[in-house]
Structure formats: structure tokens, C-alpha cells
PDB file of N, CA and C in Angstrom:
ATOM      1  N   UNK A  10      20.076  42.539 -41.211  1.00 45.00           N
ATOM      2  CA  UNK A  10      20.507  43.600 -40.354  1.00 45.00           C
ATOM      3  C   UNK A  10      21.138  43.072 -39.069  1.00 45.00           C
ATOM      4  N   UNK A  11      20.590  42.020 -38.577  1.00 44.00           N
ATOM      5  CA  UNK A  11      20.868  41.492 -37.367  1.00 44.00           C
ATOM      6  C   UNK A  11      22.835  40.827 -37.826  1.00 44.00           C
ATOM      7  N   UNK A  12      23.609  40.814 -36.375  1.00 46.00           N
ATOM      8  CA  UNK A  12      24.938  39.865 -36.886  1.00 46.00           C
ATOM      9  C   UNK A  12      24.508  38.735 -36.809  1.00 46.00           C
ATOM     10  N   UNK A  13      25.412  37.953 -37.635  1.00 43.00           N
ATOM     11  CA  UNK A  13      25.027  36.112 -37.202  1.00 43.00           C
ATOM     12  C   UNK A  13      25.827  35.913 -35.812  1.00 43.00           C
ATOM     13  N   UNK A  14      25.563  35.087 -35.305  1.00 46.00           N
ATOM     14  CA  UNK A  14      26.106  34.353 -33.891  1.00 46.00           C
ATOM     15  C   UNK A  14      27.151  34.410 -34.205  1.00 46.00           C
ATOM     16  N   UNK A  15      28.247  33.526 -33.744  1.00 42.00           N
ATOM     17  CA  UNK A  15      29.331  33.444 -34.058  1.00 42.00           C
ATOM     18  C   UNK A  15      29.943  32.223 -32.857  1.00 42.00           C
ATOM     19  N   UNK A  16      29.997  31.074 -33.007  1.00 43.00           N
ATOM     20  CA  UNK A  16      29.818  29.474 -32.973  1.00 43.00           C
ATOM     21  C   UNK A  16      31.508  29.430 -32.513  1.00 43.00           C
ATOM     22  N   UNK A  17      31.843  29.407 -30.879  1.00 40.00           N
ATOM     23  CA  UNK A  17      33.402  28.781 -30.896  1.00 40.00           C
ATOM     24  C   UNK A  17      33.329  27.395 -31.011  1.00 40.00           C
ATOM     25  N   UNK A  18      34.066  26.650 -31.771  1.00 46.00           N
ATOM     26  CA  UNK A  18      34.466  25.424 -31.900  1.00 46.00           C
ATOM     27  C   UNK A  18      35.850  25.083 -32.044  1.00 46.00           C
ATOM     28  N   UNK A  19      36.223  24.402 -30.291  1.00 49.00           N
ATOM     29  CA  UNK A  19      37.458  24.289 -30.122  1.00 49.00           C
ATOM     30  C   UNK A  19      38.225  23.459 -30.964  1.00 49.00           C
ATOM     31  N   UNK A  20      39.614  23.282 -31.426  1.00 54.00           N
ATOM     32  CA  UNK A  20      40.035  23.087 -32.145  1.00 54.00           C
ATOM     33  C   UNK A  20      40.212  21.473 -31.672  1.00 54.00           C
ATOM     34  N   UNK A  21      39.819  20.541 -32.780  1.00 55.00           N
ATOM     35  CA  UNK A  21      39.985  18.971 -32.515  1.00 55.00           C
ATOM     36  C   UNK A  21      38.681  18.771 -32.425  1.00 55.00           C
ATOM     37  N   UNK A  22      37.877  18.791 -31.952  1.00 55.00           N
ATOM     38  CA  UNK A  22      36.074  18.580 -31.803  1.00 55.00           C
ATOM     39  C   UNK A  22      35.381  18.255 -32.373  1.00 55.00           C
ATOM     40  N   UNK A  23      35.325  16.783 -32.478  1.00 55.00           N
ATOM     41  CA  UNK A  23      34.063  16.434 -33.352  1.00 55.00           C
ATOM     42  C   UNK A  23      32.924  16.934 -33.436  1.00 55.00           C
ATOM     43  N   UNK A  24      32.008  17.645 -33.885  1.00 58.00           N
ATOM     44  CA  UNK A  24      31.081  18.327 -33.880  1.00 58.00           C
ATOM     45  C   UNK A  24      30.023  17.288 -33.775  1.00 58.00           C
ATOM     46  N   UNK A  25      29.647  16.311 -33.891  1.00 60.00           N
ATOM     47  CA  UNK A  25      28.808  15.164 -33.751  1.00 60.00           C
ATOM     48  C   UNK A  25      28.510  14.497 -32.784  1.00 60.00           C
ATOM     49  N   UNK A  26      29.640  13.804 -32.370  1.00 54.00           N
ATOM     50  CA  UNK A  26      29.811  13.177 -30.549  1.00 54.00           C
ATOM     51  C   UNK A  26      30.548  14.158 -29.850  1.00 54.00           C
ATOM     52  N   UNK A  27      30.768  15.545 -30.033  1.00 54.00           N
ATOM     53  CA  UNK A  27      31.777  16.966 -29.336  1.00 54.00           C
ATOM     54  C   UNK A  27      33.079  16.110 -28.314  1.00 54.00           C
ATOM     55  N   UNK A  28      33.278  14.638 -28.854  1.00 54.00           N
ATOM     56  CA  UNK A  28      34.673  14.364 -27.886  1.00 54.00           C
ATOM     57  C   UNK A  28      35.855  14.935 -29.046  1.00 54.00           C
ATOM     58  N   UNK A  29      36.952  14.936 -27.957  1.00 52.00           N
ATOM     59  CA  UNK A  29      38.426  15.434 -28.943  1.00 52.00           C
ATOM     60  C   UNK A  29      39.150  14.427 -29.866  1.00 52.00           C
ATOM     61  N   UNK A  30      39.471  15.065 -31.153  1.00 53.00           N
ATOM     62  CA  UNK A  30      40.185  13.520 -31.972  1.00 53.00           C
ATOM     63  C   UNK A  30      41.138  13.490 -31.314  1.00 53.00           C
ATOM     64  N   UNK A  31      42.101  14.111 -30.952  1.00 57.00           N
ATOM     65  CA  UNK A  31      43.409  13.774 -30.490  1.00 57.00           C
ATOM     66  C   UNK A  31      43.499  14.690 -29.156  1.00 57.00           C
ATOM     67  N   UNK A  32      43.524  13.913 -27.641  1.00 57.00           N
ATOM     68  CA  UNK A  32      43.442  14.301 -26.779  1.00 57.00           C
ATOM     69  C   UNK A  32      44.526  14.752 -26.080  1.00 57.00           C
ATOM     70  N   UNK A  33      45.459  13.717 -26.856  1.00 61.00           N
ATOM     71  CA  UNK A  33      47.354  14.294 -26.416  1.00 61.00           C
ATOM     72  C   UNK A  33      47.357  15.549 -26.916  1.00 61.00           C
ATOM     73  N   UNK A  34      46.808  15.964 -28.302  1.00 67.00           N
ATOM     74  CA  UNK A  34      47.434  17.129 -28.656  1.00 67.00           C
ATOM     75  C   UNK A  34      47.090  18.172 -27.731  1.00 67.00           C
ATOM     76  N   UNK A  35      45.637  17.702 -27.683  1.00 67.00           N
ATOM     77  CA  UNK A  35      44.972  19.307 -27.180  1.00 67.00           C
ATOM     78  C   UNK A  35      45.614  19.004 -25.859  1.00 67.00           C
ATOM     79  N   UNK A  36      45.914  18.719 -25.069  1.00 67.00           N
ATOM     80  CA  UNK A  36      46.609  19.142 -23.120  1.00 67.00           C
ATOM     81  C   UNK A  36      48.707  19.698 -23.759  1.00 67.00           C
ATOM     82  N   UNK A  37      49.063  18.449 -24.608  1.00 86.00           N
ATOM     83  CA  UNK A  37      49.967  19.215 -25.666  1.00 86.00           C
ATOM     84  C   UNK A  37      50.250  20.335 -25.499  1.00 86.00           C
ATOM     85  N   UNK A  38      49.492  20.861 -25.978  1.00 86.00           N
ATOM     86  CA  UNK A  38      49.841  22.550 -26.753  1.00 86.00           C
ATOM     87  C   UNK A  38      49.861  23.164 -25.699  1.00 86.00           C
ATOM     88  N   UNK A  39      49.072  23.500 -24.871  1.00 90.00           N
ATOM     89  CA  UNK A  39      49.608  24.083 -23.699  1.00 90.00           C
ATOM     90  C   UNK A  39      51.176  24.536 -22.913  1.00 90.00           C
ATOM     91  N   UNK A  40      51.183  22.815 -23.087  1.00 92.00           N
ATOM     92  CA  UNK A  40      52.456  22.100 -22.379  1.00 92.00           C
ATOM     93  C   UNK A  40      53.630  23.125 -23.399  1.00 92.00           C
ATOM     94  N   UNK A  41      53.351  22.911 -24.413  1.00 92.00           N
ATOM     95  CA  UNK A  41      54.888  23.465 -25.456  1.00 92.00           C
ATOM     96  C   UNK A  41      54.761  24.811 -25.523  1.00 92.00           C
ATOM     97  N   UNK A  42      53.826  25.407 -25.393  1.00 92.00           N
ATOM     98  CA  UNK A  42      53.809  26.710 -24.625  1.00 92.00           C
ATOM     99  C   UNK A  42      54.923  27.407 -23.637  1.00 92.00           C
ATOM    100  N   UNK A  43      54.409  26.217 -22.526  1.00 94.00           N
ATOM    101  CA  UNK A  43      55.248  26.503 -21.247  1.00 94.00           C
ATOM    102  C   UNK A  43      56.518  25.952 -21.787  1.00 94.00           C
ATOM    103  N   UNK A  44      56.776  25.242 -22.341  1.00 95.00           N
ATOM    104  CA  UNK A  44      58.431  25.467 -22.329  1.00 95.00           C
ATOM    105  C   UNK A  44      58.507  26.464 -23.157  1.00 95.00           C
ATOM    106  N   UNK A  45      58.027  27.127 -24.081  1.00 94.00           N
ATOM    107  CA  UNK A  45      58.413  28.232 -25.002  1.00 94.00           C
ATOM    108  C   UNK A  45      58.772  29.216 -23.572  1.00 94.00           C
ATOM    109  N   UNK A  46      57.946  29.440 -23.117  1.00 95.00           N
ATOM    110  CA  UNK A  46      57.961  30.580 -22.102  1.00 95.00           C
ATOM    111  C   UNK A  46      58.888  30.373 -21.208  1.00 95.00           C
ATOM    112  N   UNK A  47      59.485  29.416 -20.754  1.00 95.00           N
ATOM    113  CA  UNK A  47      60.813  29.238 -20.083  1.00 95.00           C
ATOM    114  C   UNK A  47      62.239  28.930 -20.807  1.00 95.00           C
ATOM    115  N   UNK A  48      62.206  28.853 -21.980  1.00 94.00           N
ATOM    116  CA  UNK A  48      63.085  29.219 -22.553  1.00 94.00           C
ATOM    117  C   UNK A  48      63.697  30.160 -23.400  1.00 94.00           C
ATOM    118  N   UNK A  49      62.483  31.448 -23.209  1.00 95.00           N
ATOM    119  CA  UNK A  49      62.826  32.392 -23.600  1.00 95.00           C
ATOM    120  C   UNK A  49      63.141  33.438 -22.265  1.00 95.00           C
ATOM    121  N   UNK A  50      62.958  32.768 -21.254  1.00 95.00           N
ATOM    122  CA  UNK A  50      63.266  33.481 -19.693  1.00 95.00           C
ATOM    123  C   UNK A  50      62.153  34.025 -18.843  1.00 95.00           C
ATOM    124  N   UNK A  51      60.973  33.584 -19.537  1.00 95.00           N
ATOM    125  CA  UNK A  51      59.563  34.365 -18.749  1.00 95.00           C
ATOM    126  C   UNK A  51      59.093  33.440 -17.681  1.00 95.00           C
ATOM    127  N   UNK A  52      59.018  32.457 -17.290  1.00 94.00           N
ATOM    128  CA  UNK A  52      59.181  31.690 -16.472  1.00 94.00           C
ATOM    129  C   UNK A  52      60.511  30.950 -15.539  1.00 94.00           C
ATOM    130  N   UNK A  53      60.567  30.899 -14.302  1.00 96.00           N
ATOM    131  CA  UNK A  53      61.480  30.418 -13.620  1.00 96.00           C
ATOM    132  C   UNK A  53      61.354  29.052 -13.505  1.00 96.00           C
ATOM    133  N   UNK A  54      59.674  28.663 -12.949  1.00 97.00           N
ATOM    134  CA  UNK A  54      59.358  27.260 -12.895  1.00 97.00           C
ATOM    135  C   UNK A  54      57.630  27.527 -13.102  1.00 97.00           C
ATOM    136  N   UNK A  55      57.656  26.628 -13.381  1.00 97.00           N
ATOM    137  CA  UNK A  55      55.817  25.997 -14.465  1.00 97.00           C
ATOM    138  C   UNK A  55      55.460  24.874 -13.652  1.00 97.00           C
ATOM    139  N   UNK A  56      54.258  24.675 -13.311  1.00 96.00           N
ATOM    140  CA  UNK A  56      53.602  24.143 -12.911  1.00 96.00           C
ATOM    141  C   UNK A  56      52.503  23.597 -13.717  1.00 96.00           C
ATOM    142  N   UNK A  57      52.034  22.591 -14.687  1.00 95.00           N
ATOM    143  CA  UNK A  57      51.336  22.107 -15.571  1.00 95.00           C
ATOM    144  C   UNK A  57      50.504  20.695 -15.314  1.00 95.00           C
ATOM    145  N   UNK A  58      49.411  21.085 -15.203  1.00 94.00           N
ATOM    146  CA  UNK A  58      48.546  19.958 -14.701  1.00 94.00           C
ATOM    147  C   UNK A  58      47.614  19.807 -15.565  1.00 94.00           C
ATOM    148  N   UNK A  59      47.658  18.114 -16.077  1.00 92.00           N
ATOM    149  CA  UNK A  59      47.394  17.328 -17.338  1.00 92.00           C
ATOM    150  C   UNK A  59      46.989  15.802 -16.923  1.00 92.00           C
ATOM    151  N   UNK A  60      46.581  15.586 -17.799  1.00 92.00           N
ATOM    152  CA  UNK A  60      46.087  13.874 -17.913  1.00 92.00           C
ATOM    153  C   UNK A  60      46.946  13.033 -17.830  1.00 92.00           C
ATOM    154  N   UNK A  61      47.288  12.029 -17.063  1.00 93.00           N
ATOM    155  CA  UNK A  61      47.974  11.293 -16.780  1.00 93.00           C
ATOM    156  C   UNK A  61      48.524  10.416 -18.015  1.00 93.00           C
ATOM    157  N   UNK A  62      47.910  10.612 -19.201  1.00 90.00           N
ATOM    158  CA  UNK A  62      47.918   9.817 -20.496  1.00 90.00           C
ATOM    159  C   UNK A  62      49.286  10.420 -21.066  1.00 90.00           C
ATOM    160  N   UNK A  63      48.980  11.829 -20.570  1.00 91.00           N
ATOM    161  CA  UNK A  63      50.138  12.768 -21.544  1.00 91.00           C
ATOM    162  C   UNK A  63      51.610  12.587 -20.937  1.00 91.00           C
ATOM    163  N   UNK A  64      51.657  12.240 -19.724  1.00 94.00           N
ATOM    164  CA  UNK A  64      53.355  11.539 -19.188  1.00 94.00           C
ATOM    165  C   UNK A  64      54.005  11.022 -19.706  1.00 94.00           C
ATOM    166  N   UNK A  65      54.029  10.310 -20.526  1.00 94.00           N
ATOM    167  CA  UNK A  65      55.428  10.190 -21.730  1.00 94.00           C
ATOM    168  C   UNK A  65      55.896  11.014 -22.456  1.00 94.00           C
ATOM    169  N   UNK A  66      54.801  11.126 -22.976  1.00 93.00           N
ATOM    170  CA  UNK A  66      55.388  12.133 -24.188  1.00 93.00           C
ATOM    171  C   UNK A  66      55.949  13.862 -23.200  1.00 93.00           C
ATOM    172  N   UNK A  67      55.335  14.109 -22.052  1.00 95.00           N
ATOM    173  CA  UNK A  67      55.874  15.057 -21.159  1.00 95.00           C
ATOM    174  C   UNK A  67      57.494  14.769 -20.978  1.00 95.00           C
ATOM    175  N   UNK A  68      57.363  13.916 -19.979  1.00 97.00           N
ATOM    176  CA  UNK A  68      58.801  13.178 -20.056  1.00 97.00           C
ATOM    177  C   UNK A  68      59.994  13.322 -21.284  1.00 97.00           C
ATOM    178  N   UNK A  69      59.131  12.364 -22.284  1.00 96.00           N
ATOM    179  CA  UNK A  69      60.412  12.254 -23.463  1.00 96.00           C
ATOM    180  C   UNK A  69      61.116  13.597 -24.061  1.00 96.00           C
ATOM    181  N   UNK A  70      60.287  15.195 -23.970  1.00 95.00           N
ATOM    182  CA  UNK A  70      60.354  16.124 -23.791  1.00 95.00           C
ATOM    183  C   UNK A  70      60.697  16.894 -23.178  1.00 95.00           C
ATOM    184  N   UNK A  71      60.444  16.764 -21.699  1.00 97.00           N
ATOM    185  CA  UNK A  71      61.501  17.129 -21.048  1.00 97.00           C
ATOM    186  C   UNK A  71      62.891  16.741 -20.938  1.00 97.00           C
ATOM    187  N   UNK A  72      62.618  15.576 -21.199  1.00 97.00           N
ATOM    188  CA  UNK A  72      64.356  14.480 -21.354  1.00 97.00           C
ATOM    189  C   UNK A  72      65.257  15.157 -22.410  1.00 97.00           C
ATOM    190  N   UNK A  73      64.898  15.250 -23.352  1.00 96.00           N
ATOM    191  CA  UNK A  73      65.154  15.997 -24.593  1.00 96.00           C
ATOM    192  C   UNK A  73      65.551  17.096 -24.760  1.00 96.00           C
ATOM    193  N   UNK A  74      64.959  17.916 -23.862  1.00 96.00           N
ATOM    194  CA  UNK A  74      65.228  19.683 -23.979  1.00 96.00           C
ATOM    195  C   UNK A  74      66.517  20.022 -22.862  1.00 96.00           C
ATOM    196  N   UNK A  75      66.225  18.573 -21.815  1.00 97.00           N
ATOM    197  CA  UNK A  75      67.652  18.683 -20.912  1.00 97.00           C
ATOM    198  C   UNK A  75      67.025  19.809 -19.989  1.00 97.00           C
ATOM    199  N   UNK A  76      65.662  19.565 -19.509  1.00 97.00           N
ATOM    200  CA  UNK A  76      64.971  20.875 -18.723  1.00 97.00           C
ATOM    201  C   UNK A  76      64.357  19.607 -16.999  1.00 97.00           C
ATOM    202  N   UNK A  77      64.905  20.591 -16.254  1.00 98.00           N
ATOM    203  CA  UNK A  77      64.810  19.628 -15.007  1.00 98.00           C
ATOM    204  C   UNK A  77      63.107  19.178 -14.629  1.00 98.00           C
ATOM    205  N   UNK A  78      62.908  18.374 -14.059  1.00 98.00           N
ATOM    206  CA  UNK A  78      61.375  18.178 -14.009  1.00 98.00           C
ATOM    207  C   UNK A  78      61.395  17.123 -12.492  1.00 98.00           C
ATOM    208  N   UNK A  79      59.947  17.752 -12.306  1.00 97.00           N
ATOM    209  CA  UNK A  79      59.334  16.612 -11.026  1.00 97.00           C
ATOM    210  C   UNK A  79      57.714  16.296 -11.504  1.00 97.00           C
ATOM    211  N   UNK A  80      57.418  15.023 -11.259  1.00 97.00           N
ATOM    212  CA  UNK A  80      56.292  14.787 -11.440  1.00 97.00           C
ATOM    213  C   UNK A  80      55.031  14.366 -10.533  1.00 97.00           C
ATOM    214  N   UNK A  81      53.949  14.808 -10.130  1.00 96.00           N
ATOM    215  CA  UNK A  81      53.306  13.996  -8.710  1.00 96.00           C
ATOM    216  C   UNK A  81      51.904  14.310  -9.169  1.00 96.00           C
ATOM    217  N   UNK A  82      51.872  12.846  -8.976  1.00 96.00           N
ATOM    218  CA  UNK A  82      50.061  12.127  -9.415  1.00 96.00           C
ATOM    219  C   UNK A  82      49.138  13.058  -8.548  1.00 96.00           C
ATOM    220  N   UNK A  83      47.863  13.558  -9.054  1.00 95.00           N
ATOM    221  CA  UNK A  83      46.777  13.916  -8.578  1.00 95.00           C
ATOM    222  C   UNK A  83      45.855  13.285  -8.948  1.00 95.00           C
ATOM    223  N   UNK A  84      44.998  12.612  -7.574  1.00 93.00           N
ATOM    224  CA  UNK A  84      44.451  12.057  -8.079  1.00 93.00           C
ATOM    225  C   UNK A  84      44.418  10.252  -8.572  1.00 93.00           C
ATOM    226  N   UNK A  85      43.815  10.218  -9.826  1.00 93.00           N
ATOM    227  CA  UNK A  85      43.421   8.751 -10.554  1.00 93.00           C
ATOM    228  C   UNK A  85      43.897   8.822 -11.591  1.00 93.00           C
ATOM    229  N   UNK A  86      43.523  10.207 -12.349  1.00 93.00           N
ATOM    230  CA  UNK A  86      44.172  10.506 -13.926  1.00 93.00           C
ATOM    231  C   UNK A  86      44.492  11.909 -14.203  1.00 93.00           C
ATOM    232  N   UNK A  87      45.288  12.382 -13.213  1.00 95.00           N
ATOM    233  CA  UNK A  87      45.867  13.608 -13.719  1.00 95.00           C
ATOM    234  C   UNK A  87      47.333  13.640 -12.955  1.00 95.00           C
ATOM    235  N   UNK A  88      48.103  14.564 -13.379  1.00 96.00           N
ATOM    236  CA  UNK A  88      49.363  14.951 -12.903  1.00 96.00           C
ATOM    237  C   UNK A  88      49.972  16.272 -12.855  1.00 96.00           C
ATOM    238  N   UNK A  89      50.535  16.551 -11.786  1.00 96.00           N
ATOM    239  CA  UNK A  89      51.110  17.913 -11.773  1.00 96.00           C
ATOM    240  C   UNK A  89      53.137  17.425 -11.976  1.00 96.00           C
ATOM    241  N   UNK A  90      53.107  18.377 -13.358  1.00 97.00           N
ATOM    242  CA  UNK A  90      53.946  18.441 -13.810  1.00 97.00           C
ATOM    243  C   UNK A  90      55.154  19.756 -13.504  1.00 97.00           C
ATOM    244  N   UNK A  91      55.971  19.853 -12.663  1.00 97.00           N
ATOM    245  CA  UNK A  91      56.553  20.645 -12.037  1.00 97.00           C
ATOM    246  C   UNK A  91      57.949  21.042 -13.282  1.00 97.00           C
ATOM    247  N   UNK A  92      58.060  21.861 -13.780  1.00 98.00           N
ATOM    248  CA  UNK A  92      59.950  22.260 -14.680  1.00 98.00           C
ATOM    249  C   UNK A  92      60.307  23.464 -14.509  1.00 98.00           C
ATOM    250  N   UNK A  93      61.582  23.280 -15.061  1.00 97.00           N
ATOM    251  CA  UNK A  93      62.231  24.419 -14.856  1.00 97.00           C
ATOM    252  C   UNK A  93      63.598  24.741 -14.162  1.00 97.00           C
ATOM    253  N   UNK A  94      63.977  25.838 -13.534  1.00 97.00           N
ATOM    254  CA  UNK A  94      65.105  26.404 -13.318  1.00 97.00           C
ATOM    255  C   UNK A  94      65.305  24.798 -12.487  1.00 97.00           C
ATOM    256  N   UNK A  95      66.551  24.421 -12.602  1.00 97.00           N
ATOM    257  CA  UNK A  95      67.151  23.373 -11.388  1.00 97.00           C
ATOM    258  C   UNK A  95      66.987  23.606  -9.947  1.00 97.00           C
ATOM    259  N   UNK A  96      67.556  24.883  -9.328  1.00 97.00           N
ATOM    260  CA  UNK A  96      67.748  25.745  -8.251  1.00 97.00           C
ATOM    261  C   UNK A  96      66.258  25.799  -7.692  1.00 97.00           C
ATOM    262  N   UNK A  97      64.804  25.853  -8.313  1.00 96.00           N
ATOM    263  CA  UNK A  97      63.863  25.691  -8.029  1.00 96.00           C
ATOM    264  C   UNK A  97      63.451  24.000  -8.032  1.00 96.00           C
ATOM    265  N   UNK A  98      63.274  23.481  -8.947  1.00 97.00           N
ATOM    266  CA  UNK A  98      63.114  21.895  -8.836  1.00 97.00           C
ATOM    267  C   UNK A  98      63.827  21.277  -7.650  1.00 97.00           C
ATOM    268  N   UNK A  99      65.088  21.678  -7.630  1.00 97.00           N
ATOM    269  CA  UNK A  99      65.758  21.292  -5.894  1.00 97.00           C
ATOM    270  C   UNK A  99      64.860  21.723  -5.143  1.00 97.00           C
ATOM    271  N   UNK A 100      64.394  22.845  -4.711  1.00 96.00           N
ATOM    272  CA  UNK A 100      63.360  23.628  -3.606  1.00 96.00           C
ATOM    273  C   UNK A 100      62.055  22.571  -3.633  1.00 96.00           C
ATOM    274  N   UNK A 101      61.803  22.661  -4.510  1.00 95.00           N
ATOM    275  CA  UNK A 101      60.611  21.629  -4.385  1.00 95.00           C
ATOM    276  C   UNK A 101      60.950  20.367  -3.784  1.00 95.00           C
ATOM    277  N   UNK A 102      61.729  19.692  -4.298  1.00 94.00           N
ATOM    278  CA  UNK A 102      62.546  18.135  -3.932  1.00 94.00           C
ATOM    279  C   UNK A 102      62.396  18.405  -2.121  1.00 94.00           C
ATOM    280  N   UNK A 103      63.210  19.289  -1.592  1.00 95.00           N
ATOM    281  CA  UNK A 103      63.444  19.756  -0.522  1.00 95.00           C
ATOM    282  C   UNK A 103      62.187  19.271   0.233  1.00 95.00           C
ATOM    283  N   UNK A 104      61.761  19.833  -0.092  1.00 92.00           N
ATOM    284  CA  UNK A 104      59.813  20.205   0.488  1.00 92.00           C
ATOM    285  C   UNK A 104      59.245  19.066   0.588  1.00 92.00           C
ATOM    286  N   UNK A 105      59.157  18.506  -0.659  1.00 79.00           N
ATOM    287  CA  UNK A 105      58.465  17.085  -0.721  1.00 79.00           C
ATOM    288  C   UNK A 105      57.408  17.449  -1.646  1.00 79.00           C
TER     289      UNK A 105
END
């Protein structure tokens, strides 16, 4: 009569030692998100803050899509990943 629980288990998660198999993917997906969402026009500029591990493959991606970007360390091991409209990425530049 009673429901059973119902157990989230995030996707990648070893259920044993609960670390992630693939840690790029999971900060990843997020990330390809936000460009979905700025290239369909719902975003002007994104702001994405991630593990410092994931900066290449951020990069080679942004390089790729031909989508303007700034990058600035927080921190030891994370990064705020700034894209988007040019006209905004200048504004930022501006600023510092």
C-alpha cells in the first residue's frame, strides 16, 4: 500500500565510491546548453562557472562555433567563463 521511495541518482555516479565517471561530461552538459540557448537568441551573454579542467575543451568550442568568449580564473580550480554577443564581451573587456 505504501509508495516505494524513489532514489535520485545523478547521471555518471558510481554508486559505490558516489565519485563521477566522467567529470568533463557532467560540468559539459550544462555548458552545451548555454550555447544552445544563445544560439537560438535566448541569451545575450552567459556567464558559466566550471572546473578549471573543463578549459579546453570550453575553448576548442567556443573556437569552433566562432562565439566570442572571456575567461577569468576563480580561485585554484574553477573558472568563470564569460560568451556571447561580441558588443557585450567588449563591455566586459572594457571593465576589466
Amino acid at each position: 500500500m505504501f509508495a516505494s521511495a524513489v532514489v535520485y541518482k545523478p547521471r555518471g555516479v558510481n554508486p559505490n565510491t558516489k565519485e563521477l565517471h566522467h567529470p568533463i561530461a557532467e560540468h559539459m552538459h550544462v555548458f552545451c546548453h548555454h550555447i544552445y540557448e544563445h544560439k537560438k537568441g535566448l541569451r545575450n551573454l552567459i556567464l558559466h562557472t566550471t572546473r578549471r579542467v573543463c578549459q579546453e575543451k570550453i575553448t576548442q568550442r567556443l573556437e569552433r562555433e566562432s562565439i566570442p568568449y572571456l575567461i577569468y580564473p576563480v580561485g585554484r580550480d574553477r573558472i568563470n567563463v564569460f560568451f556571447g554577443n561580441k558588443n557585450c564581451i567588449n563591455v566586459l573587456k572594457a571593465v576589466g
